[in-house]
Structures are given as C-alpha cells and as structure tokens.
C-alpha cells in the first residue's frame, strides 16, 4: 500500500541549516490580493491592510520561524507586470527581486483572477527563483463560482500551489510546510509561447466557472455606488455621516468632555496648583503658562486633536476596507483629467484627508512623473488632513453652513485652477485612466480596530512630541521677544491684508510645525471669541491652503528633491495669502459677517 | 449562440457581453497596462455602465476606463 505521507517523512530534511544570513522570502503578487495579510500572519507584524490597490507602496521586512529556520519575509508593493512600462511602486518590487536577491518567491494570487496571476507567474519564472503559488481569497472565488484544480496546476507548474483564505488563517500552515519544496516554475518559456498566451491556456485548462452565488445585496450595492443617479446621493450620505462622526461626535462632544471636563476642570487646575510650589517663575510658566507644556501642548494634543483623529481614523478605515474609495474615481475622472491627472488620483487625494504626508508617498501609484508632481502639489496646497478637517468642521459648523461651504468652495476652486494651470505649464503627459475596482466588502472589525489603534499610536508617538516641541519653541520665542517681532513683521499681512487679530501670526507659525496644531490653535481662538465668523473663515482658508507641515515638506523633498520642495513651499504660501486677502476683501465689500 | 463582428468597447451598451478579439497595439503602454489587468484577447467581458466612465467586468475583475481607452478594446458581442 502506498502512503504518500510515509514516503514524505522518509525524505531527509535538515533540522537546522546554517547560513550566513536568514533565508530571504519575498511575497509578490498583483495589487490587493492580500500579501500584507499573509505577511502579518507569518511574521506577527501588522502592516496596514486595506481594500484598494496600492496600500503598500514601500517594502516591509519581518522575521518568521519556519520549521527550524529563521527566515526574513519581505512584503512588497503589488505589481501587475514586471516587464514594459512600470509605475514607481512596480519598479521597487522588481528591483527588490533582481538586486536584493530574494532567494525564494511566494507569489500571492487572487483566486478569482487566475489569468492575471499566471501572467505574473510566467514573468516571475524568468527571474529563476524557486517559487510557491498561493491562491488566496478562495472563499470569495467560490462565491463567484470559480473553481480551480490546484493539484493539476501544481503538477503543471512544478511548484507547490496552496489554497488559502488568509484573514482566517486558512492555508498558512500548509504554506509554511511547503516552503522547502519551492522549485523553479515551468511557464511560458518552457512551452514556447508568450506570457499572455500561456496564462490564457493554463486558465482555460485549470479553472472552471460555475454558478455564481453572490449575495443580491452585494450586487445591488456594487451597482448603486457606481451609477451617478444613486452614487452621488450615496456620496452625500457618506460625507454627512463622516461629518456627524468627526465634526459633531469628535470635534464637539468628545472635545467638550476632554477639554472642558478633564483638562479644564481637573488636570489643568491640578497642574497649576502643583506648579505653584515650584519657586522658579520661568519653569512654572514653561509648564502651565500661556505657552505651557501642559496647559497648551498637552491640552491641544490630547483634548482637541486626539478625539478628532480617532473618530476620523475609524470612519476612514471603514471606508478603506469597504472598497468604496476607488469607486469615486469613476465620478472624478473627468475633473482630474482637466487637471492633468486621471481618476486614479482620487486615491492619494482622499488618503490626504487622513494624512498628507502618507498620501504624498501614495502618489507612487500614479503613472507618470508629471502626474505625481501635480498630485503632490495639490496635496500640499488644498487637501486638509484629518485633524484640520475636523477643526474646520468644528469651528465653521458652529458659525454657519454657508461659511463651511464657502471654505470648501474656495479651496476646491483654487485646486482646480492650480491643477489646470500646472497641467498646461509642466512638461510631460498624463497616463490613461485604467483602474481596477476592488470588491465591495463588509470590513472586518478586527482589522478596523487594529488599524485605528495603530494609527492612534502613530499619532501619539509622532505628533504629540512635535506638539510639545512646538509649544516649547513658542515659549522660547515668546520669552526672547521673537514672537512679538514675528507678529509685528507679519502684521501688514495678518491684520492688513487678511483682517485677522495680530496674534493669529503665532498660530500660523504653529501650523507650519503641524497643520493640525495650527488648526487647534485656531479652534481655541474661535472658542474664546477672539475671532469673528468672517475672520474664522479667512483664517481657516489660509491655514488650509497654507504651507504643508514640516513632515509633509520633508516627504516631498524625499520623493521629489529639495528644489521642487522649496518651489512648492514658496508657491503654496503665495497662493494661500493671495486667496485669503481676496476672500477678506470680498467679505468686506459684500458686508458678510456670519 | 451566434456572434457578430467585432465592435469597440466604447460603442457597447450596458448589459452587453462578449469576448475580446484584440486590443489595439498602436500604444504599447496602454495595451501592456490592460493586458496586466487581464484585458487581452480571449477574455470574456460584460459592460456594466457607460456613463460617466465606462465600467466593465473582465473575467472576475471590475475595471473602469476612460472612453479613449475603451476605443482600443475590440469585442465580439454575443447575441442576446
């Protein structure tokens, strides 16, 4: 009697292999097939997982024990092709495999899209690395009636083919076990045909499509969100719910509880009382004065911005995982084309509402250098980040809806004008609008919470220290008399052209350190009654258009160089102040005061 | 099942189905990008909507393209 398992166990397998470095395994595959989920499952490290192509635009490394061996696992940006014209993130992946010598490739495939996956398999085969093929999302494929003969395919290719549903951990143990069996793939070259022809042939042979059992609701929803008649009202509802969650629950209710309650009633009075025992006045002021670390820095960071970003990250994560955001590209393609981009740009633009710095990196998914430059410029100019957006809603929502719409109208039209001009002035071309729409899914609560927690931790770890440094800087500037000098120097612009109270200058300085920090400063001025409705509108418009924060500027410089970075900075400053002055003039002439 | 001659994707109405016969290669980059998404000769296609952009299903993937791109995808339409 033949027993394959017995034979398997007879094959000698080393218990521990000695190497100069750990075995390097690269996870490669088409975009949005679940590479990052598998990476997380293998290494125990969480990388941001979403439901749209282009979530991973850089390389992440982690370690995993496989059998008795420590391996280095590399998560790569998704690629549709490794030959011909490549986008920037595709180049990153190709370079990683060819130069960095990934010794073993685990290709992750979406089981629904075998043809595309095999096209890539065939191109990967040319790189002559041992491979394993993982057919992921088997559950969704089955629901769509797709059935793949994995055994037959494995025999044909000469490599292990693993069936998996990664978020549930199915197939992961099999993948670990199969790693030692990785082998060179027999693909197009061995059959004497081209990649595409081979992929087509293999798909016909090993994939069968039967009856679809997709839920009716899912089908209906997929249609409703992409058709203008239903899609635009749905967009309206999405925006309104976001406003309710972030602008009302976050910026009003939770901020109220934390700022007036926790900080106003307890923490700040306690801190002030405790600090009163400190004999040195300057130290006392440094902690609890006007620009005090606790009374200003911590209050802004924890009481004003934290609730706002947390609620935003939750709503945003939900939208990311649902697959909704890429569908907005259908509506916005024409508009973006007028600005030298195409509908695909909706991804970095909407992600910019989360954080402009991260979004600047996401522009890597765009096709041409010209598109990337325009997108980076528009992000720096007009897209408010989460905290800024919410403080805008918090302040202007309280003033009037007309003011809120005026702000968004002014900012959007500035972006369109600048984009339109940039499209004509800058050299280069735009690329075709060709975009894959990920399946609509109900987000997994666990991923949503993990992702939000991670982002909040990032905020606490990265932003809060900057808030404190910013506060300390303001304190020093104030003590040295420099704040007065800046305020006086900026007076012609701040009070003259923009019609704002002189101390708004300090808020703009803070805004450069972090946009949300400046917005928080504005928030407090509005609550104190220092700003009138019209002034708040002008100030927030300028702040929204005004320079990107330091982190964003550094990212622009990293991605596009110092010259471009400084040019964008100068340009954006001029546009912001010019627009603010024009808006102020218009409001005065029309005698509008909200 | 009878089939008619090839028509450009941009000329099809929502609901129509067919099989791709060729993708015009006068712009290699475009054909490569489409091919990488599985849009190439032999793939089956279903048109989902044509306004404001063209959305179609190719194999199991939903893809949105602008009209210009749709003009270079030629389809043999299945008679309903």
PDB file of N, CA, C and O in Angstrom, chain B residues 2 12 16 24 27 30 33 35-38 45 54 60 62 66 73 78-79:
ATOM      1  N   UNK B   2     -24.979  32.676 -31.667  1.00  0.00           N
ATOM      2  CA  UNK B   2     -24.341  33.312 -32.819  1.00  0.00           C
ATOM      3  C   UNK B   2     -23.585  34.561 -32.367  1.00  0.00           C
ATOM      4  O   UNK B   2     -23.927  35.178 -31.367  1.00  0.00           O
ATOM      5  N   UNK B  12     -20.371  49.945 -27.016  1.00  0.00           N
ATOM      6  CA  UNK B  12     -21.326  48.979 -26.481  1.00  0.00           C
ATOM      7  C   UNK B  12     -22.236  49.611 -25.421  1.00  0.00           C
ATOM      8  O   UNK B  12     -21.875  50.589 -24.779  1.00  0.00           O
ATOM      9  N   UNK B  16     -24.336  44.437 -22.330  1.00  0.00           N
ATOM     10  CA  UNK B  16     -23.820  43.603 -23.425  1.00  0.00           C
ATOM     11  C   UNK B  16     -22.647  42.755 -22.952  1.00  0.00           C
ATOM     12  O   UNK B  16     -21.854  43.168 -22.127  1.00  0.00           O
ATOM     13  N   UNK B  24      -5.984  47.023 -29.527  1.00  0.00           N
ATOM     14  CA  UNK B  24      -5.142  47.759 -30.468  1.00  0.00           C
ATOM     15  C   UNK B  24      -3.782  48.050 -29.845  1.00  0.00           C
ATOM     16  O   UNK B  24      -3.706  48.493 -28.699  1.00  0.00           O
ATOM     17  N   UNK B  27      -0.646  51.926 -29.163  1.00  0.00           N
ATOM     18  CA  UNK B  27       0.013  52.475 -27.968  1.00  0.00           C
ATOM     19  C   UNK B  27       0.420  51.282 -27.107  1.00  0.00           C
ATOM     20  O   UNK B  27      -0.412  50.705 -26.414  1.00  0.00           O
ATOM     21  N   UNK B  30      -0.445  51.289 -23.323  1.00  0.00           N
ATOM     22  CA  UNK B  30      -1.837  51.072 -22.999  1.00  0.00           C
ATOM     23  C   UNK B  30      -2.168  49.578 -23.069  1.00  0.00           C
ATOM     24  O   UNK B  30      -2.781  49.029 -22.149  1.00  0.00           O
ATOM     25  N   UNK B  33      -0.667  47.772 -20.092  1.00  0.00           N
ATOM     26  CA  UNK B  33      -1.398  48.019 -18.839  1.00  0.00           C
ATOM     27  C   UNK B  33      -2.684  47.192 -18.805  1.00  0.00           C
ATOM     28  O   UNK B  33      -3.032  46.607 -17.787  1.00  0.00           O
ATOM     29  N   UNK B  35      -3.339  44.505 -20.576  1.00  0.00           N
ATOM     30  CA  UNK B  35      -3.002  43.080 -20.538  1.00  0.00           C
ATOM     31  C   UNK B  35      -2.698  42.621 -19.124  1.00  0.00           C
ATOM     32  O   UNK B  35      -3.106  41.537 -18.693  1.00  0.00           O
ATOM     33  N   UNK B  36      -2.017  43.484 -18.359  1.00  0.00           N
ATOM     34  CA  UNK B  36      -1.653  43.127 -16.995  1.00  0.00           C
ATOM     35  C   UNK B  36      -2.883  42.979 -16.105  1.00  0.00           C
ATOM     36  O   UNK B  36      -2.868  42.268 -15.110  1.00  0.00           O
ATOM     37  N   UNK B  37      -3.974  43.653 -16.487  1.00  0.00           N
ATOM     38  CA  UNK B  37      -5.214  43.521 -15.711  1.00  0.00           C
ATOM     39  C   UNK B  37      -6.070  42.378 -16.254  1.00  0.00           C
ATOM     40  O   UNK B  37      -7.191  42.172 -15.815  1.00  0.00           O
ATOM     41  N   UNK B  38      -5.550  41.683 -17.234  1.00  0.00           N
ATOM     42  CA  UNK B  38      -6.291  40.554 -17.793  1.00  0.00           C
ATOM     43  C   UNK B  38      -7.123  40.937 -19.001  1.00  0.00           C
ATOM     44  O   UNK B  38      -7.868  40.121 -19.535  1.00  0.00           O
ATOM     45  N   UNK B  45     -16.086  39.549 -21.420  1.00  0.00           N
ATOM     46  CA  UNK B  45     -16.344  40.901 -20.951  1.00  0.00           C
ATOM     47  C   UNK B  45     -17.838  41.130 -20.796  1.00  0.00           C
ATOM     48  O   UNK B  45     -18.630  40.605 -21.568  1.00  0.00           O
ATOM     49  N   UNK B  54     -16.613  54.384 -18.401  1.00  0.00           N
ATOM     50  CA  UNK B  54     -17.005  53.047 -18.810  1.00  0.00           C
ATOM     51  C   UNK B  54     -16.516  52.050 -17.762  1.00  0.00           C
ATOM     52  O   UNK B  54     -15.340  52.048 -17.404  1.00  0.00           O
ATOM     53  N   UNK B  60     -13.102  38.160 -13.706  1.00  0.00           N
ATOM     54  CA  UNK B  60     -13.755  38.399 -12.428  1.00  0.00           C
ATOM     55  C   UNK B  60     -13.417  39.768 -11.867  1.00  0.00           C
ATOM     56  O   UNK B  60     -13.662  40.046 -10.703  1.00  0.00           O
ATOM     57  N   UNK B  62     -13.671  43.984 -11.875  1.00  0.00           N
ATOM     58  CA  UNK B  62     -14.370  45.174 -12.355  1.00  0.00           C
ATOM     59  C   UNK B  62     -13.322  46.213 -12.700  1.00  0.00           C
ATOM     60  O   UNK B  62     -12.455  46.524 -11.884  1.00  0.00           O
ATOM     61  N   UNK B  66     -11.431  55.220 -19.233  1.00  0.00           N
ATOM     62  CA  UNK B  66     -11.985  56.357 -19.953  1.00  0.00           C
ATOM     63  C   UNK B  66     -12.302  55.915 -21.383  1.00  0.00           C
ATOM     64  O   UNK B  66     -11.810  54.889 -21.855  1.00  0.00           O
ATOM     65  N   UNK B  73     -10.234  48.598 -27.302  1.00  0.00           N
ATOM     66  CA  UNK B  73     -10.574  47.220 -26.934  1.00  0.00           C
ATOM     67  C   UNK B  73     -11.687  46.734 -27.868  1.00  0.00           C
ATOM     68  O   UNK B  73     -12.784  47.300 -27.876  1.00  0.00           O
ATOM     69  N   UNK B  78     -21.780  38.922 -27.996  1.00  0.00           N
ATOM     70  CA  UNK B  78     -22.679  37.761 -28.002  1.00  0.00           C
ATOM     71  C   UNK B  78     -24.080  38.240 -28.295  1.00  0.00           C
ATOM     72  O   UNK B  78     -24.550  39.188 -27.679  1.00  0.00           O
ATOM     73  N   UNK B  79     -24.752  37.590 -29.206  1.00  0.00           N
ATOM     74  CA  UNK B  79     -26.141  37.963 -29.462  1.00  0.00           C
ATOM     75  C   UNK B  79     -26.984  37.510 -28.283  1.00  0.00           C
ATOM     76  O   UNK B  79     -26.773  36.423 -27.756  1.00  0.00           O
TER      77      UNK B  79
END
